Short mmCIF file of C-alpha atoms and ligand atoms in Angstrom, two decimals:
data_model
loop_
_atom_site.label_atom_id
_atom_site.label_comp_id
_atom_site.label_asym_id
_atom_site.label_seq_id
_atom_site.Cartn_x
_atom_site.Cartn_y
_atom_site.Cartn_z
CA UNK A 1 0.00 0.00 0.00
CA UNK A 2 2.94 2.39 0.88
CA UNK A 3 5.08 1.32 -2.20
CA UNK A 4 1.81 2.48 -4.43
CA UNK A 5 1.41 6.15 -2.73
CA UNK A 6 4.73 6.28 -3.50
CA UNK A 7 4.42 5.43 -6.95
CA UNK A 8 1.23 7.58 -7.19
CA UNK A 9 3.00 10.71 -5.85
CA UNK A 10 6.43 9.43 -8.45
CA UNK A 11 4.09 9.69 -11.80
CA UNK A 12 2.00 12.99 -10.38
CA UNK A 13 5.29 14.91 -10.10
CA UNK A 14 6.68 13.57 -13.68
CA UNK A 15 3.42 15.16 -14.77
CA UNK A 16 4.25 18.38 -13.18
CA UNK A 17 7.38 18.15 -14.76
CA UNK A 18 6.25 17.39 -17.68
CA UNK A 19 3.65 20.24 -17.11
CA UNK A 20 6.37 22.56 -16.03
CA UNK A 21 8.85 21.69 -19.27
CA UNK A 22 5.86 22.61 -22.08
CA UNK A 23 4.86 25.65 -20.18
CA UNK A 24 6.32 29.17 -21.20
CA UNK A 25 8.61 30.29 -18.51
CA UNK A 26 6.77 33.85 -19.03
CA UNK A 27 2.92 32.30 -19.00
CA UNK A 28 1.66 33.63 -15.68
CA UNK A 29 0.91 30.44 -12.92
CA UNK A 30 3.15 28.16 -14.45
CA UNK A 31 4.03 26.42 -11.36
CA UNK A 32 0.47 26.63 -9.93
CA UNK A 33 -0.89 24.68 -12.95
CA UNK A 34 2.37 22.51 -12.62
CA UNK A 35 0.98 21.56 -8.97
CA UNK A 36 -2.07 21.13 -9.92
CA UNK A 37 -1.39 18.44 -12.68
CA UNK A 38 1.08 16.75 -10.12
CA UNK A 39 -1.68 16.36 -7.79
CA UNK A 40 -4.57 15.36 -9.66
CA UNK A 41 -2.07 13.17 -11.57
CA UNK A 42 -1.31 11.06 -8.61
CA UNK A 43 -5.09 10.87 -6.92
CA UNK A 44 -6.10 9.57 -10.59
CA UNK A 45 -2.92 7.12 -10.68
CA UNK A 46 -3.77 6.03 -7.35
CA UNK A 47 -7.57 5.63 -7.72
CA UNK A 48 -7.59 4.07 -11.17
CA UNK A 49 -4.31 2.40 -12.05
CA UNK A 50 -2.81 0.99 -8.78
CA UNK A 51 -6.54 0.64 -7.46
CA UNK A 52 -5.87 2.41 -3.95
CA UNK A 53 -8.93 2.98 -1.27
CA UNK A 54 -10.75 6.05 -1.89
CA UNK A 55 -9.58 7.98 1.33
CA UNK A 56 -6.11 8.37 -0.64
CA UNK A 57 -7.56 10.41 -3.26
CA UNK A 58 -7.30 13.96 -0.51
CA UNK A 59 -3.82 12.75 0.69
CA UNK A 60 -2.34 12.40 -3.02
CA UNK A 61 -4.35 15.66 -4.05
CA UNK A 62 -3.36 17.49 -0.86
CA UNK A 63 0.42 15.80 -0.35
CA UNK A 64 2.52 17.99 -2.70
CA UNK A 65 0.76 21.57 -2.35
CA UNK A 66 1.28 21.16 1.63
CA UNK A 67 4.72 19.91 0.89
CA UNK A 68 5.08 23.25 -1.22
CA UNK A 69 3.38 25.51 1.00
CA UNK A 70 5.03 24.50 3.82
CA UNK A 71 8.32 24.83 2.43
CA UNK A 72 7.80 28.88 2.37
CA UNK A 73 6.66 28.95 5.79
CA UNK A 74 8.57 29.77 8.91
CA UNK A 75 7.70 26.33 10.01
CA UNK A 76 10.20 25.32 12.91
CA UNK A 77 11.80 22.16 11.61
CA UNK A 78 11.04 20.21 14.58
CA UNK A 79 7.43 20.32 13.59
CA UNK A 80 7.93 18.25 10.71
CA UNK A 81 8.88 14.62 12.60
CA UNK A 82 6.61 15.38 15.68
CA UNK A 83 3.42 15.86 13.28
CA UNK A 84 4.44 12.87 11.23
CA UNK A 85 5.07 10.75 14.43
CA UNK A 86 1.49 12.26 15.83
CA UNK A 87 -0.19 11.27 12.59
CA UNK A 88 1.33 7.84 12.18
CA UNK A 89 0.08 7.19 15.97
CA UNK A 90 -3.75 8.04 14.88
CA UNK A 91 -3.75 6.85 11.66
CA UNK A 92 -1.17 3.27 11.90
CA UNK A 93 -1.90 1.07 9.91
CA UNK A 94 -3.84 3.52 7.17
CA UNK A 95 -0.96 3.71 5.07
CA UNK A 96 -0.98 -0.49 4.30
CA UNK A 97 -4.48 -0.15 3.77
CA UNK A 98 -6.41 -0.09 7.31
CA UNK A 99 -9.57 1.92 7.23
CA UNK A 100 -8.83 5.31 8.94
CA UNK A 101 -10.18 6.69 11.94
CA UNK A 102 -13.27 8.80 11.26
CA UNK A 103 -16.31 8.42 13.85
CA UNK A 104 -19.62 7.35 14.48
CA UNK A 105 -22.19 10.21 15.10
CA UNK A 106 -24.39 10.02 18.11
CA UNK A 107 -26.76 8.67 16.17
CA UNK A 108 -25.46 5.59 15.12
CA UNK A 109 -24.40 4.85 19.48
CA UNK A 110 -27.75 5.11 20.44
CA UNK A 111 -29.15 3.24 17.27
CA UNK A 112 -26.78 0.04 18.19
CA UNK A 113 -27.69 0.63 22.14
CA UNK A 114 -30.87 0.47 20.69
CA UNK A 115 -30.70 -2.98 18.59
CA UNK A 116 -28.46 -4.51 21.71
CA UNK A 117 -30.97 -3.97 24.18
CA UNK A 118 -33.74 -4.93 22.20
CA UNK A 119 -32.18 -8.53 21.08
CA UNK A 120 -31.31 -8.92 24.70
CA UNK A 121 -27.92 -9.62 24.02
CA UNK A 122 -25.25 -10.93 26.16
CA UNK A 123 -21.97 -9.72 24.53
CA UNK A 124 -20.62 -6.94 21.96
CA UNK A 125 -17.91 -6.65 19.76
CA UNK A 126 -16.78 -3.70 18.09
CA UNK A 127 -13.82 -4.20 15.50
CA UNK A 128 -11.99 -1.06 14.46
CA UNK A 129 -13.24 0.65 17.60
CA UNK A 130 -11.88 3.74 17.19
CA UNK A 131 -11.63 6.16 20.29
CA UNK A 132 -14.88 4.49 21.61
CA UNK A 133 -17.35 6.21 20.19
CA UNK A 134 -19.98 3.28 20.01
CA UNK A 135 -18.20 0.60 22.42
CA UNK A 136 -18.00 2.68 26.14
CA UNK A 137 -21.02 4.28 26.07
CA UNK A 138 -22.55 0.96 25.37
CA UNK A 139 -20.88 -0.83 28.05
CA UNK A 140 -21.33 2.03 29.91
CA UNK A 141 -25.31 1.40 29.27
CA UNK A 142 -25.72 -1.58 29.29
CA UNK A 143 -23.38 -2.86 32.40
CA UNK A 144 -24.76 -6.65 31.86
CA UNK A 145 -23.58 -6.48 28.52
CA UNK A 146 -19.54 -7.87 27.66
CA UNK A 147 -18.19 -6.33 25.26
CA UNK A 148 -15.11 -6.60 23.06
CA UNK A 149 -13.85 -3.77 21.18
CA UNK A 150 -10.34 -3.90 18.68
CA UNK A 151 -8.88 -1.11 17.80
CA UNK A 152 -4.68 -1.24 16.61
CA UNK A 153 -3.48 2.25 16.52
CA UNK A 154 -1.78 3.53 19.57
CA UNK A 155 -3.84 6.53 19.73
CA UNK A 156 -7.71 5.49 19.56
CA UNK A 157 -6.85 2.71 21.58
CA UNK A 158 -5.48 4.42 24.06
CA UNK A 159 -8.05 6.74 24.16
CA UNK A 160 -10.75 4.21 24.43
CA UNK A 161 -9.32 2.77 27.37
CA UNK A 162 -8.44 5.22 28.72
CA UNK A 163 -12.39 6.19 28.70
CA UNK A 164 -13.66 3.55 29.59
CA UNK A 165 -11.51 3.54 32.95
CA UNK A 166 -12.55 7.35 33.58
CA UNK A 167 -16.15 5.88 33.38
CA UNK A 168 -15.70 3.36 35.09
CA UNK A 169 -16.97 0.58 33.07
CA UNK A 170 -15.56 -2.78 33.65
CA UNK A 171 -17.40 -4.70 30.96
CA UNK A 172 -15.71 -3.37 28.29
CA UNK A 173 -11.79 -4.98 26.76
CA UNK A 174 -10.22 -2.85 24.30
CA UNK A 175 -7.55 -4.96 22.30
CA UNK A 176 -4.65 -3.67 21.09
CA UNK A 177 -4.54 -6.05 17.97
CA UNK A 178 -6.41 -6.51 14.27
CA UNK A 179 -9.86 -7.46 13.97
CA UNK A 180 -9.21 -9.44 11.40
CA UNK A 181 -7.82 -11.43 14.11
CA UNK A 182 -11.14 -11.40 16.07
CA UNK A 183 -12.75 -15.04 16.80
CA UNK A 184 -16.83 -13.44 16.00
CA UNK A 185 -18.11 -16.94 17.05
CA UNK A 186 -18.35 -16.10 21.04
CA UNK A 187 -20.67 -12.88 20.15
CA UNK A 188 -24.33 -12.13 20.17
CA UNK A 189 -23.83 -8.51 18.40
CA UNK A 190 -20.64 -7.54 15.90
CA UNK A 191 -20.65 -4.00 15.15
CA UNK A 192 -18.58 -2.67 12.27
CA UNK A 193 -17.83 1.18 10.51
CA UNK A 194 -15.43 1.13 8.30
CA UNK A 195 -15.45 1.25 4.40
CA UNK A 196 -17.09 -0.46 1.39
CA UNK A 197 -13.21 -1.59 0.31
CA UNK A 198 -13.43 -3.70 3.18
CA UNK A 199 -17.35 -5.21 3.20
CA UNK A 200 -16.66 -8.20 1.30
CA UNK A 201 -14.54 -9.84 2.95
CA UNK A 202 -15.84 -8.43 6.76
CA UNK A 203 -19.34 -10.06 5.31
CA UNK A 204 -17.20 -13.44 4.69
CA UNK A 205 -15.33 -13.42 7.89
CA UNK A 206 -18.83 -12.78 9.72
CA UNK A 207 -20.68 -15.38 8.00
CA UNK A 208 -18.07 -18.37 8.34
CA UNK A 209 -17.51 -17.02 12.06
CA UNK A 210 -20.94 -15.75 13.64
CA UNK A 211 -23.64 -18.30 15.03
CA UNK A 212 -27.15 -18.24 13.42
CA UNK A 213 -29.25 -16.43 14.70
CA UNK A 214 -26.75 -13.42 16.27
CA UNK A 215 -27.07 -9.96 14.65
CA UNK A 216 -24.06 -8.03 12.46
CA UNK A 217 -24.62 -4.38 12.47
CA UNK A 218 -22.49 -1.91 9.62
CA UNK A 219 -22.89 1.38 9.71
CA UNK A 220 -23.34 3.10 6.51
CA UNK A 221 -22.01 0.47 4.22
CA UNK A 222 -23.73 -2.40 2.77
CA UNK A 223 -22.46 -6.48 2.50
CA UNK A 224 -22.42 -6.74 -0.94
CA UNK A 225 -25.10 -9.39 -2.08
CA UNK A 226 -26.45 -9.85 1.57
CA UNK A 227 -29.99 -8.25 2.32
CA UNK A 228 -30.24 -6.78 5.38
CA UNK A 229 -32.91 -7.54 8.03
CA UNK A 230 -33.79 -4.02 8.32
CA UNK A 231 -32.21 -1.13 7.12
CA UNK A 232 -32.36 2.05 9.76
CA UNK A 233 -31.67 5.47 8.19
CA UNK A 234 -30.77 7.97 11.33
CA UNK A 235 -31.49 11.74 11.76
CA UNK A 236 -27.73 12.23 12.01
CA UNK A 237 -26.04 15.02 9.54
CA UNK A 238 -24.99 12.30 7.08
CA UNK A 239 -28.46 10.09 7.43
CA UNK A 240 -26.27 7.63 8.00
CA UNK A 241 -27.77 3.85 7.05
CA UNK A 242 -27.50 1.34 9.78
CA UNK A 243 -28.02 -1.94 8.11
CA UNK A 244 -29.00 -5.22 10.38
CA UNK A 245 -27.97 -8.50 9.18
CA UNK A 246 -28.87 -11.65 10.66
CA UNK A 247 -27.12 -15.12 10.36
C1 SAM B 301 -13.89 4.42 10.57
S1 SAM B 301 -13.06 4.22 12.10
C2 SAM B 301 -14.43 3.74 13.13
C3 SAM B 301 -14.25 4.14 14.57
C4 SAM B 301 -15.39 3.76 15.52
N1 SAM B 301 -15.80 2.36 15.37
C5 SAM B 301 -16.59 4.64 15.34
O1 SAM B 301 -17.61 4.11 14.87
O2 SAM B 301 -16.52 5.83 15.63
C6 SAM B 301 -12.20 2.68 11.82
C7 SAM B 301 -11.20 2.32 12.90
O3 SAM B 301 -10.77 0.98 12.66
C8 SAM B 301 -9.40 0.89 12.99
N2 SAM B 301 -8.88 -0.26 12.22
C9 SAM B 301 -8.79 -0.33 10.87
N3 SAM B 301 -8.33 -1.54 10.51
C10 SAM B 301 -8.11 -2.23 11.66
C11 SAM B 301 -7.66 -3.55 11.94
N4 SAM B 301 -7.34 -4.40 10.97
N5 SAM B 301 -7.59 -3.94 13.25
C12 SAM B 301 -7.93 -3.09 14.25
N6 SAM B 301 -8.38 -1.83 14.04
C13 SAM B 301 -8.46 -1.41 12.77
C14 SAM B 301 -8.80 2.22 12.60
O4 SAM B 301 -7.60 2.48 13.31
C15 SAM B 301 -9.95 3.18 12.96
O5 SAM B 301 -9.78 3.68 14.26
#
């Protein structure tokens, strides 16, 4: 995954270049429009010919105009490793193709307190947890509920745990390790946001793993080729979908 955003950015900026070399030195913008083929050059590399996950479209379109602008700033160097080391702590494994961490509204918490309550289930788990968004304040709700929650970069995990201890809720493990990992068959409820890229085989994984009759829950993306029990669409900003599947 890293060796193709490299190649991605590598053909972008022999566009520019290329850019750059046919433009009049005298035309007005030259190295604006240079940029700007560079950029759009490696999203469409990335997307189309090496196939990357659509969250790398922004990072190849924003990568070399922040490289740019950056490099006419008064930007102390220091700033440079510390943000990269602060972003490779929240975002780990994004960069060899992990979903990255974006979060769950309110919404989509109360919808899956909802469903857990109502199928009276026993135990949770939450893979690619994130900071806790859904997990603690479901443990935190339902305190006869176990639940299970993997998250693998440093940062959101340690954040999770670290809220679930400040609330106090003991039913709740957050494990530092993949989901992919994750033995499903010991759960009642699997909850899941993460990205279409991923569905397929999370919908394979759940159906060789889960038990019948136990519930998997995805927010806003669909299993391809598996109908849902019941589809929920929330009053949240996105009116996000919360699609029900049972085995
Ligand atoms: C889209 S976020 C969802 C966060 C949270 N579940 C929520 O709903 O707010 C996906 C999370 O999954 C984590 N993740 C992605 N792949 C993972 C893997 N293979 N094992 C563990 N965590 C993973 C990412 O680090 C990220 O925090």
């Amino acid at each position: 995954m890293f060796a193709r955003a490299v190649l991605a950015q590598g053909v972008g900026m022999a566009l520019g270049a290329v850019a750059l070399a046919l433009t009049p030195p005298e035309r007005p913008g030259r190295l604006g429009v240079a940029l700007a083929v560079a950029a759009v050059g490696a999203a469409a590399v990335g997307r189309f010919a090496l196939r990357q996950p659509p969250w790398w479209g922004p990072i190849h379109l924003l990568f070399l105009p922040a490289v740019v602008a950056a490099s006419g700033a008064a930007v102390p160097p220091e700033v440079y490793p510390v943000g990269f080391l602060a972003l490779l702590l929240v975002f780990w494994g994004t960069f060899r193709g992990d979903v990255p961490l974006y979060l769950s509204s309110s919404a989509v918490t109360e919808a899956v307190i909802a469903l857990a309550a109502e199928a009276r289930v026993a135990s949770v788990a939450d893979l690619g947890a994130g900071v806790g968004t859904v997990a603690v304040p479901l443990a935190r709700r339902l305190p006869g509920v176990r639940v299970d929650a993997w998250e693998r970069a440093p940062v959101p995990f340690l954040l999770c745990r670290v809220r679930a201890r400040a609330l106090g809720t003991r039913n709740v493990t957050v494990h530092a390790a993949d989901f992919w990992q994750a033995p499903l068959g010991g759960f009642d409820l699997v909850f899941a946001f993460l990205s279409p890229v991923v569905m397929e085989r999370l919908a394979a994984k759940v159906r060789a793993e889960m038990r019948p009759g136990t519930l998997f829950v995805s927010a806003a993306f669909e299993c391809p080729g598996w109908v849902p029990e019941r589809t929920l669409v929330l009053a949240d900003r996105r009116e996000t979908r919360v699609y029900v599947y049972r085995l």
